[in-house]
PDB file of C-alpha atoms in Angstrom:
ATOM      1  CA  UNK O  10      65.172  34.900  66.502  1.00 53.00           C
ATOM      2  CA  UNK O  11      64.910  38.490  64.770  1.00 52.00           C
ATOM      3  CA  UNK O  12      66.938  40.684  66.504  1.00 58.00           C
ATOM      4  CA  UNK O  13      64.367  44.015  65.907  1.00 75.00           C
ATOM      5  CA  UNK O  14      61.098  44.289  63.967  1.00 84.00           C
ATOM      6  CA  UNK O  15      62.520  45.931  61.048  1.00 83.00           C
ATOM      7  CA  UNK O  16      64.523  42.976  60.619  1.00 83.00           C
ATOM      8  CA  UNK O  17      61.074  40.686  60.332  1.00 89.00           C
ATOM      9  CA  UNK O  18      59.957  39.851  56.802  1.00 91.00           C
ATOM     10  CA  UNK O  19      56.249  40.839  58.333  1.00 93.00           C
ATOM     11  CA  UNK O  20      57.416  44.250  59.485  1.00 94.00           C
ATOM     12  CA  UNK O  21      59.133  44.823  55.853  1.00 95.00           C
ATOM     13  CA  UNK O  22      55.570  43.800  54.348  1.00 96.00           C
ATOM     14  CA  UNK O  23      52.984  45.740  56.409  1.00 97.00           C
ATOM     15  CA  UNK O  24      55.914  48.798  55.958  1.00 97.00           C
ATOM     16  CA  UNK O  25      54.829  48.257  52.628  1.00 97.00           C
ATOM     17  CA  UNK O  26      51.488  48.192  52.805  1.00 97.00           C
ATOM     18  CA  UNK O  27      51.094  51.174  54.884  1.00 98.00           C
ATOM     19  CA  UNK O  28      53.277  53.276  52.175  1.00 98.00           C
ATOM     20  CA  UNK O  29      51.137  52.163  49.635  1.00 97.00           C
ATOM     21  CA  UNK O  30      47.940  53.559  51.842  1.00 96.00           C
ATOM     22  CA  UNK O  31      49.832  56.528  52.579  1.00 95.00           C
ATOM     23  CA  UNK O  32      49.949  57.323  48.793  1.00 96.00           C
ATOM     24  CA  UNK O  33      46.747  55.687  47.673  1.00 96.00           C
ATOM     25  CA  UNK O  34      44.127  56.040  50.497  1.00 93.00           C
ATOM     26  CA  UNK O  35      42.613  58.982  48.301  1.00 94.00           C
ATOM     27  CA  UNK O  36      41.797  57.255  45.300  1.00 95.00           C
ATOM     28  CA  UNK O  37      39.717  55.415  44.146  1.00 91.00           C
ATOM     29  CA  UNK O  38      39.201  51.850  42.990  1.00 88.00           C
ATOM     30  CA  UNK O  39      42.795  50.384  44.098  1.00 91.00           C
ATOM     31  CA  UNK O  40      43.193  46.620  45.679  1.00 91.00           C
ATOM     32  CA  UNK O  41      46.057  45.673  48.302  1.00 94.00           C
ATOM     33  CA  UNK O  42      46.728  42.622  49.138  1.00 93.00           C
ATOM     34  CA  UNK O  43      48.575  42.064  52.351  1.00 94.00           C
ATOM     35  CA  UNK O  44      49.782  38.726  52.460  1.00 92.00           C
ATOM     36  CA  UNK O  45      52.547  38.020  55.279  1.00 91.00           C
ATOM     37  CA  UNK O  46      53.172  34.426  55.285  1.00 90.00           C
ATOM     38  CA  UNK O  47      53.323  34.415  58.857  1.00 92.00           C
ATOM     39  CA  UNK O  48      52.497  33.048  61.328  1.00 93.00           C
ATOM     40  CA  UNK O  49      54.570  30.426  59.708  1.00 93.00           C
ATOM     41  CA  UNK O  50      57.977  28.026  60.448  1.00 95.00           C
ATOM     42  CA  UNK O  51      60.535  28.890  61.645  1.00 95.00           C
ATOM     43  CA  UNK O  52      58.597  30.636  64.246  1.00 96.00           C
ATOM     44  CA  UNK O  53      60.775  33.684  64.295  1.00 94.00           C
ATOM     45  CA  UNK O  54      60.264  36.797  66.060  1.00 94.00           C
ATOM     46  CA  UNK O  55      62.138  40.092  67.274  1.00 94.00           C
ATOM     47  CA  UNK O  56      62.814  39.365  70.843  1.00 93.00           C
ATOM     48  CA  UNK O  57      60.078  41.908  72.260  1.00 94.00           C
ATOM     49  CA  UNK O  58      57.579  39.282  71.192  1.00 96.00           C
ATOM     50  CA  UNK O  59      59.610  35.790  72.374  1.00 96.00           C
ATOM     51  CA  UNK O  60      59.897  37.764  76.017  1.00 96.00           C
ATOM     52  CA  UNK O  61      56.568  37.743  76.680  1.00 97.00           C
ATOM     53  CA  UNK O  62      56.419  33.967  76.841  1.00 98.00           C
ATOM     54  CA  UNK O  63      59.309  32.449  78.975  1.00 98.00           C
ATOM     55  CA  UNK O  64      59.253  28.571  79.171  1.00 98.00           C
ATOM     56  CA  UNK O  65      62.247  26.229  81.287  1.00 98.00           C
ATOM     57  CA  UNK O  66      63.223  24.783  77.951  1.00 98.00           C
ATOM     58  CA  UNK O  67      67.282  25.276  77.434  1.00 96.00           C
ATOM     59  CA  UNK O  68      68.367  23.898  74.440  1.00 96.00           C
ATOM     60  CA  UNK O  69      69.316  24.146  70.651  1.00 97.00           C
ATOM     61  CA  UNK O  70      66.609  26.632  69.205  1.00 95.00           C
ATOM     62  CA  UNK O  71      63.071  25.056  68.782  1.00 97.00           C
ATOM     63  CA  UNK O  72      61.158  27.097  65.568  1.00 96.00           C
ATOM     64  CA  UNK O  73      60.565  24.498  63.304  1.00 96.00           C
ATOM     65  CA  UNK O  74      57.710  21.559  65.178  1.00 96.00           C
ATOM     66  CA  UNK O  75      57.909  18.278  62.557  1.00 95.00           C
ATOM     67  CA  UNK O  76      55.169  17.745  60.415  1.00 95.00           C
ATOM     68  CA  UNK O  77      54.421  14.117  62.560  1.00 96.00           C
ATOM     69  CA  UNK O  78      53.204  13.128  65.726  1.00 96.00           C
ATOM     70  CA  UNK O  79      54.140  14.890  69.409  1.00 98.00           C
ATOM     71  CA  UNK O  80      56.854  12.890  70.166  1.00 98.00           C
ATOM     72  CA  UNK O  81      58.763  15.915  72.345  1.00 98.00           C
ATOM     73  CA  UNK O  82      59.395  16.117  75.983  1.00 98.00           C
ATOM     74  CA  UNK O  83      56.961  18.616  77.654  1.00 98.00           C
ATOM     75  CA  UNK O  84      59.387  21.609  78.109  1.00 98.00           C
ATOM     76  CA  UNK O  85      60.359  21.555  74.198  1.00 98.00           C
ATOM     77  CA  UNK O  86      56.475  21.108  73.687  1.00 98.00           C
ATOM     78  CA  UNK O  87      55.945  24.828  75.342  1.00 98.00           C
ATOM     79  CA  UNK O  88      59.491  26.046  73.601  1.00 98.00           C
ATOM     80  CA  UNK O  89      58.024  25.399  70.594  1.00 98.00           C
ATOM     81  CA  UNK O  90      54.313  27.034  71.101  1.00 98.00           C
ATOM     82  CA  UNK O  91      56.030  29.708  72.928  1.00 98.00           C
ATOM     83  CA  UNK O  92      57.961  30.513  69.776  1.00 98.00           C
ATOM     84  CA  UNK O  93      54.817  30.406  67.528  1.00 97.00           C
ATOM     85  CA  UNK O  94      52.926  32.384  70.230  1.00 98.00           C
ATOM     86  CA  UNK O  95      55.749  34.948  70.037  1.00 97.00           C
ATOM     87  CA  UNK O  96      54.916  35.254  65.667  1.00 96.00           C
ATOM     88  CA  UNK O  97      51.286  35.161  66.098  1.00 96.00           C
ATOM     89  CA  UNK O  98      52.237  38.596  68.998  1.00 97.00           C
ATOM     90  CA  UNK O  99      54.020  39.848  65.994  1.00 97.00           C
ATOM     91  CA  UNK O 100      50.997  39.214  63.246  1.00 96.00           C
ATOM     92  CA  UNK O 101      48.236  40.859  65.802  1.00 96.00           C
ATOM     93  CA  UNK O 102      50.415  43.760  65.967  1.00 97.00           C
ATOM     94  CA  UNK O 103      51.232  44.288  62.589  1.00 97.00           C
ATOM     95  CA  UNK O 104      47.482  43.900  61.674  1.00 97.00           C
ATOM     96  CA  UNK O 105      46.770  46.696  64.211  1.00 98.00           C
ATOM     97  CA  UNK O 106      49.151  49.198  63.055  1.00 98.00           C
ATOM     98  CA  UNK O 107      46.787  48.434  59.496  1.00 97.00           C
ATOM     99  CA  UNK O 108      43.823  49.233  61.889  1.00 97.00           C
ATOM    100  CA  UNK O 109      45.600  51.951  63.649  1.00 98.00           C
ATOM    101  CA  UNK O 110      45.854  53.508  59.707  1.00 97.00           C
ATOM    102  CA  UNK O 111      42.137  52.677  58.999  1.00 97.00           C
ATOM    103  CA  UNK O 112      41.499  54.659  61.665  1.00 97.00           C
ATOM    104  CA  UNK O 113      43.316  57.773  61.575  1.00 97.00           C
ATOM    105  CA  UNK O 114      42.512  58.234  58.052  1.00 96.00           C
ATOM    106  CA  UNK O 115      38.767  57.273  58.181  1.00 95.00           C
ATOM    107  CA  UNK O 116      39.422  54.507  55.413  1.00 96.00           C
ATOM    108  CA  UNK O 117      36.150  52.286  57.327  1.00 94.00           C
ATOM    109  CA  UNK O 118      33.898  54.926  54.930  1.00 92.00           C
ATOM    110  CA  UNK O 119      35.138  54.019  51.639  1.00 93.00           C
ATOM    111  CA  UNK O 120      37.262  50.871  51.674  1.00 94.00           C
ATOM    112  CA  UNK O 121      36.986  46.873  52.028  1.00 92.00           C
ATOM    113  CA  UNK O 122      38.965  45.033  54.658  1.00 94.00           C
ATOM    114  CA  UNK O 123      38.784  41.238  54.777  1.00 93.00           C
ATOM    115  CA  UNK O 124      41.135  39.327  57.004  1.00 94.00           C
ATOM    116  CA  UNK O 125      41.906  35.762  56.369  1.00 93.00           C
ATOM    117  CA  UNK O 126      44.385  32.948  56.476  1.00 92.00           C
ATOM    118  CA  UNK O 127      44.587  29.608  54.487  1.00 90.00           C
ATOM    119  CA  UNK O 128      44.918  27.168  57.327  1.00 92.00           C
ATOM    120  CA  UNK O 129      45.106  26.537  61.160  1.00 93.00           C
ATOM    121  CA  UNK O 130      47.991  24.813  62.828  1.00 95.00           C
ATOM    122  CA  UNK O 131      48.115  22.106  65.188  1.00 96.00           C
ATOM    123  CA  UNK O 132      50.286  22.805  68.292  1.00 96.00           C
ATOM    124  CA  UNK O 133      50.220  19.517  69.772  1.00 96.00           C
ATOM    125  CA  UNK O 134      46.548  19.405  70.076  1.00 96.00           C
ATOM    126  CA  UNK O 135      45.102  15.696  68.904  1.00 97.00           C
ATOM    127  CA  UNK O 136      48.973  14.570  69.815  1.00 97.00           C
ATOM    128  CA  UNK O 137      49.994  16.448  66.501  1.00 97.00           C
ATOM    129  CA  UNK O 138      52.060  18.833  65.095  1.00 97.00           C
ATOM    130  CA  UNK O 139      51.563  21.094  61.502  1.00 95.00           C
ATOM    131  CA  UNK O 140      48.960  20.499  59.609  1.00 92.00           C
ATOM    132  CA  UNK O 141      48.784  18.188  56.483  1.00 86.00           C
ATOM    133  CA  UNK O 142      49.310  14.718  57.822  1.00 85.00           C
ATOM    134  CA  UNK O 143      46.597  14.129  60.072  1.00 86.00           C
ATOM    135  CA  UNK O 144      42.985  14.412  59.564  1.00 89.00           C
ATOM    136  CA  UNK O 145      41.237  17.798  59.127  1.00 90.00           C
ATOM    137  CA  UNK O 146      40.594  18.973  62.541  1.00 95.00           C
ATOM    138  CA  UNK O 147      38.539  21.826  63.511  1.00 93.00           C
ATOM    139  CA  UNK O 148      41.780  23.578  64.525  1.00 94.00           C
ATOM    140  CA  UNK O 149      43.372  23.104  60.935  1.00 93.00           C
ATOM    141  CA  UNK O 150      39.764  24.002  59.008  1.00 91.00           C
ATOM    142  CA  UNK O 151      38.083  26.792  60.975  1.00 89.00           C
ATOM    143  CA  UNK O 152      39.916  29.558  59.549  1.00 90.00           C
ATOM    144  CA  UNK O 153      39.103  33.385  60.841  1.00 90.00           C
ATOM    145  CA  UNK O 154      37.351  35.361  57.977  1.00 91.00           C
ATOM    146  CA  UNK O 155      36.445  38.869  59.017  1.00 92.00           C
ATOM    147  CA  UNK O 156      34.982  41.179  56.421  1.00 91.00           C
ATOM    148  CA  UNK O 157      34.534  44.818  56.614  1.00 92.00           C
ATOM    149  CA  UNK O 158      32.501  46.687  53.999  1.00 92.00           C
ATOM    150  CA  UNK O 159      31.245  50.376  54.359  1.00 92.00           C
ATOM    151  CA  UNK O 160      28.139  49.602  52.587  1.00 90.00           C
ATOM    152  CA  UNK O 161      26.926  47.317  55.597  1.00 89.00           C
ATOM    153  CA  UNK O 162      27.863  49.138  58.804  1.00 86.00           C
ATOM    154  CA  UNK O 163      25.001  47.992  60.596  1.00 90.00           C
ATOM    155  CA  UNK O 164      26.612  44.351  60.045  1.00 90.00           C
ATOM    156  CA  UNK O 165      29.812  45.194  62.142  1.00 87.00           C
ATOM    157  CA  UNK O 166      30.210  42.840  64.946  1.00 89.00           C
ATOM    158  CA  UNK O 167      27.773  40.753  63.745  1.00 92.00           C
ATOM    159  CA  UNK O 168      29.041  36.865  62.536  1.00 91.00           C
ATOM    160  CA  UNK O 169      27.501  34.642  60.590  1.00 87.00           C
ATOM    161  CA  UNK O 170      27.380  30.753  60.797  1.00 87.00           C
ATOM    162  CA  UNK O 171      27.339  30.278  56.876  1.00 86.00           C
ATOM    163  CA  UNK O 172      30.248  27.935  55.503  1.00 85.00           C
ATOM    164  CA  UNK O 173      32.523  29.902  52.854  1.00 86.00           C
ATOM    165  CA  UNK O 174      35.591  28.807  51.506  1.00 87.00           C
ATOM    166  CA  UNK O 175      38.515  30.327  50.370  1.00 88.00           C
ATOM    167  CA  UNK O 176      37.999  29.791  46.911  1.00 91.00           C
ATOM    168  CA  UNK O 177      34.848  32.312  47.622  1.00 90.00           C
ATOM    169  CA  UNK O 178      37.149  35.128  48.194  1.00 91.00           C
ATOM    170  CA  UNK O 179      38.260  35.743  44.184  1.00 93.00           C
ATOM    171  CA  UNK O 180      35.056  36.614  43.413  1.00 93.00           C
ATOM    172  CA  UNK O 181      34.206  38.509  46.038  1.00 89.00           C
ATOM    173  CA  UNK O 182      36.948  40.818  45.394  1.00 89.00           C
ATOM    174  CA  UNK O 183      35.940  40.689  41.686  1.00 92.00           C
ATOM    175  CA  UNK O 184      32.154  41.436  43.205  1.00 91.00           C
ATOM    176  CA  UNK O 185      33.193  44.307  44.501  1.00 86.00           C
ATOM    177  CA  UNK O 186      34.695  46.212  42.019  1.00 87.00           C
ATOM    178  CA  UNK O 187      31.487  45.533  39.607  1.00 89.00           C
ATOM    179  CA  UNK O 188      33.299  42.761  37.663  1.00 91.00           C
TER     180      UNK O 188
END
């Protein structure tokens, strides 16, 4: 477990990513890519995070589920989803301190935002762990996709029931800078 944020890879990476808006937010035509790996193993966070989810489990550290069937006694079950519940904490606020910078510098008038992943995660669900072995399940496929684009504000909040994929997203990024 990460002792403090700025020890978490993710921190270091959206502290990156908020510099480069800092310097960059008033040009024009840049792309950022923010891509954390997280929420990922070893499910890792600074202890803020892991507090918020106490489970009875006392044992050797649990961050790492195996790639194979739930075969785990039910108090290293909810170790192990507390400690992924404690990264995905982490992600939602690092992803809000990006919002928190769209915000105070108006960037929703002039620039993209599109928030994806590249695949769920099975926490036991369908007797499972990971992802990979098993069949595709809905909670390994149905990946979040939320786009932002100040050309459509009358679109925001609205969702759409069209399948995309994420080979889709390279050229809409290319789409959007006219290439």
């Amino acid at each position: 477990m990460a002792q403090d944020d700025a020890a978490s890879p993710s921190v270091r990476c959206f502290n990156a990513a908020l510099e480069f808006l800092g310097i960059n937010r008033a040009a024009d035509g840049w792309f950022l890519q923010v891509e954390t790996f997280d929420p990922h193993e070893p499910f890792q966070a600074p202890r803020r995070f892991r507090e918020a989810y106490p489970t009875n489990y006392s044992g050797p550290i649990l961050d790492w589920p195996p790639y194979a069937r739930v075969t785990e006694a039910p108090d290293e079950c909810a170790e192990l989803r507390a400690n992924y519940c404690a990264v995905l904490a982490l992600c939602d606020a690092q992803l809000g301190r990006l919002l928190d910078a769209f915000d105070a510098h108006d960037l929703w008038r002039d620039t993209a935002l599109i928030v994806t992943t590249d695949h769920g995660y099975l926490l036991g669900e369908h007797d499972w762990w990971a992802k990979n072995r098993m069949h595709c399940y809905e909670e390994i496929a149905h990946i979040p996709l939320f786009v932002h684009h100040p050309s459509t504000p009358a679109a925001a909040g609205g969702r759409r029931r069209a399948l995309t994929q994420t080979i889709d997203l390279m050229p809409t990024f290319l789409e959007l800078f006219g290439v």
